[in-house]
CSV table of C-alpha atoms in Angstrom, one decimal:
chain,number,residue,atom,x,y,z
C,28,MET,CA,0.4,-29.3,-6.1
C,29,THR,CA,2.3,-26.3,-4.8
C,30,LEU,CA,5.3,-24.5,-6.1
C,31,CYS,CA,7.6,-26.1,-3.6
C,32,LEU,CA,6.5,-29.6,-4.6
C,33,VAL,CA,7.1,-28.8,-8.3
C,34,LEU,CA,10.5,-27.5,-7.7
C,35,ALA,CA,11.3,-30.4,-5.4
C,36,PHE,CA,10.6,-33.2,-7.8
C,37,GLY,CA,13.3,-32.0,-10.1
C,38,ILE,CA,16.0,-32.0,-7.4
C,39,VAL,CA,14.9,-35.3,-5.9
C,40,LEU,CA,14.9,-36.9,-9.3
C,41,GLY,CA,18.3,-35.6,-10.0
C,42,GLN,CA,19.6,-36.9,-6.7
C,43,SER,CA,18.0,-40.3,-7.0
C,44,THR,CA,19.6,-41.0,-10.4
C,45,GLY,CA,23.0,-40.0,-9.1
C,46,GLU,CA,23.2,-36.9,-11.2
C,47,SER,CA,25.5,-34.1,-9.9
C,48,ILE,CA,24.5,-30.7,-11.0
C,49,ASP,CA,27.1,-27.9,-10.5
C,50,PRO,CA,25.7,-24.7,-9.0
C,51,SER,CA,25.7,-21.9,-11.6
C,52,PHE,CA,24.0,-18.6,-12.4
C,53,ASP,CA,22.4,-17.5,-15.7
C,54,THR,CA,21.0,-14.1,-16.8
C,55,TRP,CA,17.7,-14.4,-15.0
C,56,THR,CA,19.0,-15.8,-11.7
C,57,SER,CA,21.6,-13.1,-11.7
C,58,LEU,CA,18.9,-10.5,-12.2
C,59,PHE,CA,16.7,-11.8,-9.4
C,60,LEU,CA,19.8,-12.0,-7.1
C,61,PHE,CA,20.4,-8.4,-7.8
C,62,VAL,CA,16.8,-7.5,-7.0
C,63,SER,CA,17.0,-9.5,-3.8
C,64,LEU,CA,20.1,-7.5,-2.7
C,65,GLN,CA,18.4,-4.3,-3.7
C,66,ALA,CA,15.5,-5.2,-1.5
C,67,LEU,CA,17.9,-5.8,1.4
C,68,PHE,CA,19.5,-2.4,0.8
C,69,VAL,CA,16.1,-0.6,0.7
C,70,PHE,CA,15.1,-2.5,3.9
C,71,VAL,CA,18.0,-1.0,5.8
C,72,ALA,CA,17.3,2.4,4.4
C,73,LEU,CA,13.6,2.3,5.3
C,74,PHE,CA,14.2,0.8,8.7
C,75,ASN,CA,16.5,3.6,9.7
C,76,LEU,CA,14.4,6.4,8.1
C,77,LYS,CA,13.0,8.9,10.6
C,78,GLY,CA,9.9,11.0,10.2
C,79,ALA,CA,6.2,11.1,10.5
C,80,GLN,CA,5.8,7.7,9.0
C,81,SER,CA,8.5,6.0,11.0
C,82,GLN,CA,6.4,3.0,12.0
C,83,ALA,CA,4.8,2.6,8.6
C,84,ASN,CA,8.3,2.7,7.0
C,85,LYS,CA,9.4,-0.2,9.3
C,86,ILE,CA,6.5,-2.3,8.3
C,87,LEU,CA,7.2,-1.6,4.6
C,88,ALA,CA,10.9,-2.4,5.2
C,89,PHE,CA,10.0,-5.8,6.7
C,90,LEU,CA,7.7,-6.5,3.7
C,91,LEU,CA,10.7,-5.8,1.4
C,92,LEU,CA,12.9,-8.0,3.6
C,93,THR,CA,10.3,-10.8,3.2
C,94,PHE,CA,10.4,-10.5,-0.6
C,95,ALA,CA,14.2,-10.4,-0.5
C,96,VAL,CA,14.4,-13.7,1.4
C,97,ILE,CA,11.7,-15.4,-0.8
C,98,LEU,CA,13.6,-14.3,-4.0
C,99,LEU,CA,16.9,-15.5,-2.5
C,100,SER,CA,15.4,-18.9,-1.7
C,101,TYR,CA,14.1,-19.1,-5.3
C,102,VAL,CA,17.5,-18.2,-6.7
C,103,LEU,CA,19.3,-20.8,-4.5
C,104,TYR,CA,17.0,-23.4,-5.9
C,105,TRP,CA,17.3,-22.4,-9.6
C,106,THR,CA,21.1,-22.2,-9.4
C,107,ASN,CA,21.4,-25.5,-7.3
C,108,TYR,CA,23.1,-23.5,-4.5
C,109,ASN,CA,20.3,-24.7,-2.2
C,110,GLN,CA,22.4,-27.8,-1.8
C,111,VAL,CA,25.2,-25.6,-0.4
C,112,PHE,CA,22.9,-23.3,1.6
C,113,PRO,CA,20.0,-25.7,2.6
C,114,PHE,CA,18.6,-23.6,5.4
C,115,LEU,CA,16.5,-21.5,3.1
C,116,ASN,CA,14.7,-24.4,1.5
C,117,GLY,CA,10.9,-24.1,2.0
C,118,CYS,CA,11.2,-20.8,3.9
C,119,PHE,CA,9.0,-19.0,1.4
C,120,HIS,CA,5.8,-20.8,2.6
C,121,PRO,CA,5.2,-18.8,5.8
C,122,LEU,CA,6.8,-15.7,4.2
C,123,LEU,CA,4.3,-15.7,1.4
C,124,LEU,CA,1.6,-15.4,4.1
C,125,LEU,CA,3.6,-12.9,6.0
C,126,SER,CA,3.8,-10.6,3.0
C,127,GLY,CA,0.0,-10.3,3.0
C,128,THR,CA,-0.1,-9.4,6.7
C,129,LEU,CA,2.6,-6.8,6.4
C,130,PHE,CA,1.1,-5.1,3.3
C,131,TYR,CA,-2.3,-4.9,5.0
C,132,LEU,CA,-0.8,-3.4,8.2
C,133,TYR,CA,1.2,-0.9,6.1
C,134,VAL,CA,-2.0,0.3,4.3
C,135,ARG,CA,-3.9,0.4,7.5
C,136,ASN,CA,-1.2,2.3,9.4
C,137,ILE,CA,-1.2,5.2,6.9
C,138,VAL,CA,-4.7,5.4,5.4
C,139,GLY,CA,-6.4,4.4,8.6
C,140,ASN,CA,-3.9,6.3,10.7
C,141,ARG,CA,-3.8,3.4,13.2
C,142,LYS,CA,-0.6,2.5,14.9
C,143,LEU,CA,0.3,-1.1,15.8
C,144,ARG,CA,-1.2,-2.5,19.0
C,145,LYS,CA,-0.6,-5.6,21.0
C,146,SER,CA,-3.8,-7.1,19.5
C,147,ASP,CA,-2.2,-6.9,16.1
C,148,PHE,CA,-0.1,-9.9,17.0
C,149,LEU,CA,-3.1,-12.0,16.1
C,150,HIS,CA,-2.4,-11.1,12.4
C,151,PHE,CA,0.8,-13.1,12.6
C,152,VAL,CA,-0.7,-16.3,14.1
C,153,ILE,CA,-1.3,-18.2,10.9
C,154,PRO,CA,2.2,-17.4,9.4
C,155,LEU,CA,3.8,-18.5,12.7
C,156,LEU,CA,1.6,-21.6,12.7
C,157,VAL,CA,2.7,-22.5,9.2
C,158,ALA,CA,6.4,-21.9,10.2
C,159,ALA,CA,5.9,-24.2,13.2
C,160,CYS,CA,4.4,-26.9,11.1
C,161,LEU,CA,7.4,-26.8,8.8
C,162,LEU,CA,9.9,-26.7,11.6
C,163,PRO,CA,10.9,-30.4,11.2
C,164,LEU,CA,11.7,-29.8,7.6
C,165,TYR,CA,13.7,-26.7,8.4
C,166,ILE,CA,15.7,-28.6,11.0
C,167,ASP,CA,16.6,-31.5,8.6
C,168,ASN,CA,17.5,-29.0,5.8
C,169,PHE,CA,19.7,-27.1,8.2
C,170,ASN,CA,21.5,-30.3,9.1
C,171,GLY,CA,22.1,-31.0,5.4
C,172,GLU,CA,19.5,-33.8,4.9
C,173,LEU,CA,17.7,-31.8,2.2
C,174,TYR,CA,14.1,-32.9,2.5
C,175,TYR,CA,11.8,-31.3,0.0
C,176,THR,CA,8.6,-33.4,-0.1
C,177,LEU,CA,5.9,-34.5,2.3
C,178,ASP,CA,7.8,-37.2,4.1
C,179,GLU,CA,5.7,-39.7,6.0
C,180,ARG,CA,7.3,-38.7,9.3
C,181,TYR,CA,6.0,-35.2,9.1
C,182,ARG,CA,2.3,-35.8,8.2
C,183,PRO,CA,-0.1,-34.1,8.9
C,184,PHE,CA,2.0,-31.0,9.9
C,185,LEU,CA,3.6,-30.4,6.5
C,186,LEU,CA,0.2,-30.6,4.8
C,187,ILE,CA,-0.6,-27.3,6.5
C,188,GLY,CA,2.6,-25.6,5.6
C,189,PHE,CA,2.4,-26.7,1.9
C,190,ASN,CA,-1.3,-26.1,1.5
C,191,THR,CA,-1.9,-24.0,-1.7
C,192,TYR,CA,-5.5,-23.0,-0.8
C,193,LEU,CA,-4.4,-21.6,2.5
C,194,LYS,CA,-2.0,-19.3,0.8
C,195,LEU,CA,-4.4,-18.1,-1.8
C,196,VAL,CA,-7.3,-17.5,0.6
C,197,TYR,CA,-5.0,-15.9,3.2
C,198,LEU,CA,-3.3,-13.5,0.7
C,199,GLY,CA,-6.6,-12.7,-1.0
C,200,SER,CA,-8.3,-11.9,2.3
C,201,TYR,CA,-5.6,-9.4,3.3
C,202,LEU,CA,-5.5,-7.9,-0.1
C,203,PHE,CA,-9.3,-7.4,0.1
C,204,LEU,CA,-8.9,-5.8,3.6
C,205,SER,CA,-6.2,-3.5,2.2
C,206,PHE,CA,-8.5,-2.3,-0.6
C,207,ARG,CA,-11.3,-1.8,1.9
C,208,HIS,CA,-9.2,0.4,4.1
C,209,TYR,CA,-8.1,2.3,1.1
C,210,TYR,CA,-11.6,3.1,-0.1
C,211,GLN,CA,-13.1,3.7,3.3
C,212,ALA,CA,-10.4,6.3,4.0
C,213,ASN,CA,-11.8,8.3,1.0
C,214,LEU,CA,-8.4,9.0,-0.4
C,215,SER,CA,-9.9,9.9,-3.8
C,216,ASP,CA,-9.2,13.5,-2.9
C,217,SER,CA,-6.1,12.8,-0.9
C,218,PHE,CA,-2.5,13.4,-1.7
C,219,LEU,CA,-1.6,9.8,-0.8
C,220,LYS,CA,-3.7,8.5,-3.6
C,221,PRO,CA,-0.8,8.3,-6.2
C,222,TRP,CA,1.4,6.4,-3.7
C,223,PHE,CA,-1.2,3.8,-2.8
C,224,HIS,CA,-2.5,3.6,-6.4
C,225,TYR,CA,0.9,2.2,-7.5
C,226,LEU,CA,1.4,0.0,-4.4
C,227,LEU,CA,-2.0,-1.6,-4.6
C,228,ILE,CA,-1.7,-2.3,-8.3
C,229,SER,CA,1.8,-3.8,-8.0
C,230,TYR,CA,0.9,-5.9,-5.0
C,231,SER,CA,-2.4,-7.0,-6.7
C,232,GLY,CA,-0.3,-8.1,-9.7
C,233,TYR,CA,1.9,-10.1,-7.4
C,234,TYR,CA,-1.2,-11.9,-5.9
C,235,LEU,CA,-2.8,-12.5,-9.3
C,236,THR,CA,0.5,-14.0,-10.5
C,237,ILE,CA,0.5,-16.5,-7.7
C,238,VAL,CA,-3.1,-17.4,-8.5
C,239,LEU,CA,-2.3,-17.8,-12.1
C,240,TYR,CA,0.7,-19.9,-11.4
C,241,TYR,CA,-1.2,-22.3,-9.1
C,242,ALA,CA,-4.0,-22.5,-11.7
C,243,LEU,CA,-1.6,-23.4,-14.5
C,244,VAL,CA,0.7,-25.8,-12.6
C,245,ASN,CA,-1.7,-28.7,-12.9
C,246,LEU,CA,-2.1,-28.3,-16.7
C,247,SER,CA,-0.2,-30.6,-19.1
C,248,PHE,CA,1.4,-27.8,-21.1
C,249,PHE,CA,2.7,-26.0,-18.0
C,250,ASP,CA,6.5,-25.4,-17.9
C,251,VAL,CA,8.1,-25.4,-14.5
C,252,THR,CA,10.3,-22.5,-15.5
C,253,TRP,CA,7.2,-20.4,-15.5
C,254,ASP,CA,7.7,-20.0,-11.8
C,255,TYR,CA,9.8,-17.0,-12.8
C,256,MET,CA,6.6,-15.1,-13.2
C,257,ILE,CA,6.1,-14.8,-9.4
C,258,SER,CA,9.6,-13.5,-9.0
C,259,PHE,CA,9.0,-11.0,-11.8
C,260,ALA,CA,5.9,-9.8,-9.8
C,261,MET,CA,7.9,-9.4,-6.6
C,262,SER,CA,10.7,-7.7,-8.5
C,263,PHE,CA,8.2,-5.2,-9.9
C,264,PHE,CA,6.9,-4.4,-6.4
C,265,ILE,CA,10.4,-3.9,-5.1
C,266,PHE,CA,11.3,-1.6,-8.0
C,267,CYS,CA,8.0,0.3,-7.5
C,268,VAL,CA,8.8,1.0,-3.9
C,269,SER,CA,12.5,1.8,-4.7
C,270,PHE,CA,11.6,4.2,-7.5
C,271,LEU,CA,9.0,6.1,-5.5
C,272,GLY,CA,11.1,6.0,-2.3
C,273,TYR,CA,14.4,7.2,-3.8
C,274,ILE,CA,13.1,9.6,-6.5
C,275,TYR,CA,10.5,11.0,-4.1
C,276,PRO,CA,11.9,10.5,-0.6
C,277,GLN,CA,9.5,13.0,0.9
C,278,VAL,CA,6.7,10.5,0.5
C,279,LEU,CA,8.4,8.1,3.0
C,280,ALA,CA,9.1,11.1,5.3
C,281,GLY,CA,5.4,11.7,5.6
C,282,LYS,CA,5.0,14.5,3.1
C,283,PRO,CA,2.4,14.2,0.3
C,284,ILE,CA,3.7,12.9,-3.0
C,285,SER,CA,1.5,15.4,-4.8
C,286,ASN,CA,3.7,18.3,-3.5
C,287,ILE,CA,6.7,16.7,-5.1
C,288,ILE,CA,4.9,16.0,-8.4
C,289,LEU,CA,3.5,19.6,-8.4
C,290,ARG,CA,7.0,21.0,-8.4
C,291,HIS,CA,7.5,19.5,-11.8
C,292,LYS,CA,4.0,20.0,-13.0
C,293,TYR,CA,3.9,23.7,-12.2
C,294,LYS,CA,7.6,24.7,-12.7
C,295,ASN,CA,6.7,26.7,-15.8
C,296,SER,CA,3.5,28.3,-14.3
C,297,GLY,CA,5.0,31.8,-14.7
C,298,LEU,CA,4.1,32.7,-11.1
C,299,THR,CA,6.8,34.3,-9.0
C,300,LYS,CA,7.1,33.7,-5.3
C,301,ARG,CA,5.5,37.1,-4.7
C,302,GLY,CA,2.8,36.3,-7.1
C,303,GLU,CA,2.0,33.0,-5.3
C,304,GLU,CA,1.8,34.8,-2.0
C,305,GLU,CA,-0.5,37.4,-3.4
C,306,LEU,CA,-2.8,34.8,-4.9
C,307,LYS,CA,-2.8,32.9,-1.6
C,308,LEU,CA,-4.0,36.1,0.2
C,309,LYS,CA,-6.6,36.7,-2.5
C,310,LEU,CA,-8.0,33.1,-2.1
C,311,LEU,CA,-8.3,33.6,1.7
C,312,GLN,CA,-10.1,36.9,1.1
C,313,LEU,CA,-12.6,35.2,-1.3
C,314,MET,CA,-13.3,32.5,1.3
C,315,LYS,CA,-13.3,34.3,4.6
C,316,GLU,CA,-14.7,37.7,3.6
C,317,GLU,CA,-16.8,37.1,0.5
C,318,LYS,CA,-17.7,33.5,1.5
C,319,LEU,CA,-17.5,32.4,-2.1
C,320,PHE,CA,-17.8,28.8,-0.9
C,321,LEU,CA,-21.5,29.3,-0.3
C,322,ASN,CA,-22.0,29.1,-4.1
C,323,ASN,CA,-23.0,25.5,-4.6
C,324,ASP,CA,-22.0,25.7,-8.3
C,325,LEU,CA,-18.5,27.0,-7.5
C,326,ASN,CA,-15.8,25.3,-9.6
C,327,LEU,CA,-12.1,25.9,-10.2
C,328,ASP,CA,-12.7,28.0,-13.3
C,329,GLN,CA,-15.1,30.4,-11.4
C,330,LEU,CA,-12.6,30.7,-8.6
C,331,ALA,CA,-9.8,31.5,-11.0
C,332,LEU,CA,-12.0,34.1,-12.7
C,333,LYS,CA,-12.7,35.7,-9.3
C,334,SER,CA,-9.0,35.7,-8.6
C,335,ASN,CA,-8.1,37.2,-11.9
C,336,THR,CA,-5.7,34.4,-12.8
C,337,THR,CA,-5.8,31.0,-14.5
C,338,ARG,CA,-7.1,27.7,-13.0
C,339,HIS,CA,-3.6,26.4,-13.4
C,340,ASN,CA,-2.3,29.0,-10.9
C,341,VAL,CA,-5.2,28.6,-8.5
C,342,SER,CA,-4.6,24.8,-8.4
C,343,LEU,CA,-0.9,25.4,-7.8
C,344,VAL,CA,-1.4,27.7,-4.8
C,345,ILE,CA,-4.1,25.6,-3.2
C,346,ASN,CA,-1.9,22.5,-3.4
C,347,LYS,CA,1.3,24.2,-2.4
C,348,TYR,CA,0.2,26.5,0.4
C,349,PHE,CA,-2.8,24.7,1.8
C,350,ASN,CA,-1.8,21.1,1.1
C,351,GLN,CA,-5.2,20.4,-0.3
C,352,ASN,CA,-6.9,20.0,-3.6
C,353,PHE,CA,-9.7,22.3,-4.8
C,354,PHE,CA,-12.6,20.3,-3.4
C,355,ASP,CA,-11.1,19.9,0.1
C,356,PHE,CA,-10.1,23.6,0.1
C,357,ILE,CA,-13.7,24.6,-0.5
C,358,ASN,CA,-15.4,21.9,1.6
C,359,LYS,CA,-13.3,22.8,4.6
C,360,TYR,CA,-14.8,26.3,4.7
C,361,ARG,CA,-18.3,24.8,4.2
C,362,ILE,CA,-17.9,22.4,7.1
C,363,GLU,CA,-16.7,25.2,9.4
C,364,TYR,CA,-19.7,27.3,8.3
C,365,VAL,CA,-22.1,24.4,9.2
C,366,GLN,CA,-20.4,24.1,12.6
C,367,ASP,CA,-21.1,27.8,13.2
C,368,LEU,CA,-24.7,27.4,12.2
C,369,PHE,CA,-25.1,24.6,14.7
C,370,LEU,CA,-24.4,27.1,17.5
C,371,LYS,CA,-26.9,29.8,16.3
C,372,PRO,CA,-30.2,29.8,18.2
C,373,GLU,CA,-32.2,30.6,15.0
C,374,CYS,CA,-30.9,27.4,13.4
C,375,GLN,CA,-31.7,25.0,16.2
C,376,GLY,CA,-34.9,23.8,14.6
C,377,ASP,CA,-33.4,23.3,11.1
C,378,HIS,CA,-32.5,19.9,9.8
C,379,VAL,CA,-28.8,19.2,9.3
C,380,ILE,CA,-29.2,18.7,5.5
C,381,GLN,CA,-30.8,22.2,5.3
C,382,LEU,CA,-27.8,23.7,6.9
C,383,ALA,CA,-25.6,21.7,4.5
C,384,TYR,CA,-27.4,23.2,1.5
C,385,ARG,CA,-27.0,26.7,3.0
C,386,ALA,CA,-23.3,26.1,3.3
C,387,GLY,CA,-22.9,25.2,-0.4
C,388,PHE,CA,-23.2,21.4,-0.5
C,389,ASN,CA,-25.3,19.9,-3.3
C,390,ASN,CA,-26.2,16.5,-1.8
C,391,LYS,CA,-26.2,14.7,1.5
C,392,VAL,CA,-23.6,12.1,0.6
C,393,SER,CA,-20.8,14.5,-0.2
C,394,PHE,CA,-21.7,16.6,2.9
C,395,ASN,CA,-21.5,13.5,5.2
C,396,LYS,CA,-18.2,12.4,3.7
C,397,ALA,CA,-16.7,15.8,4.0
C,398,PHE,CA,-18.0,16.4,7.5
C,399,LYS,CA,-16.5,13.1,8.8
C,400,LYS,CA,-13.3,13.7,7.0
C,401,PHE,CA,-12.7,17.1,8.7
C,402,THR,CA,-14.2,16.4,12.1
C,403,GLY,CA,-13.9,12.6,12.5
C,404,GLN,CA,-17.6,12.5,13.4
C,405,THR,CA,-21.0,12.3,11.6
C,406,PRO,CA,-22.9,15.5,11.5
C,407,LEU,CA,-25.6,14.3,13.9
C,408,SER,CA,-23.0,12.9,16.3
C,409,TYR,CA,-21.1,16.2,16.3
C,410,LYS,CA,-24.3,18.2,16.7
C,411,SER,CA,-25.3,16.0,19.7
C,412,ASP,CA,-22.0,16.5,21.4
C,413,VAL,CA,-21.7,20.3,20.8
C,414,VAL,CA,-25.3,21.5,20.9
C,415,ASP,CA,-27.4,19.0,22.7
């Protein structure tokens, strides 16, 4: 039994007994209508936002538009305005699937740095197929006939559109792919981590809410009004994007969220603008002239001691002026050092891992990850291209 069927039984029963229910709003439906309108507003803002993440913003905008339409269709049902505006009845079935596709493409676009291609159209095939299967229902609803259930005339096509397991497996698969791209991109040391941390949590909550709803819907104690939980989850995601997008607009413009947070975190650091510039030059001297990065035990406290300042100030300058955290700042110099060693004749017979240890790395795993992050290649592949 799906959400649409549960909702439909109440209306069909009311119509069959001759009951006439006047459309009306209550506190909750008014709230969800407001959220839906807010999502539409954010959709327009994101769609027209220019910057480094323009395509990603458009994908996120369409995801919010999807949620807006789903919420609106729910509100029309709860308020009985679906009898006045029947064309949105059942539209949420393909849109639920579409939300998973759009979320995955948004994650992949940014963390995987992969723009949309023609082949990505394949990701929309199943949502379009579901919409096509439900087309007879949409036509009748648009004409005011208000069909909600699996009418005999539409079998077996409606079975595909209404299928619960298809929705759960489809959404779960794309959520898994989103998490996989997130972790494969090694964003643990990236400034995009806070942004995707909240988005992945809120979208996962949305998916788990759907799973929970469909798990409970067949139980005797289930209350049909509990379908509000899915709307709450969508509302939370919309508010999450709205909050981060409008309080920290630089994120959507392609600038790291950490830079914005750091302004608040370090506003009382005590460093003047001139002091920051001097510390920046000091750090460059320690790296380029003294090659402090060759110390495999180097940490933030030691670097601060060498700089005659606090770790707080060192962290501020590294984040603000180099757009990196401490580990990336150090590893970048280590990788460049290894690249130089590759070209030295006396190092030709050394194993790659030996060169990594000489550059300050402690283990092979962290070296390989850092090398691929800064060069886009594995150490052996890079050495083969440059040396061999």
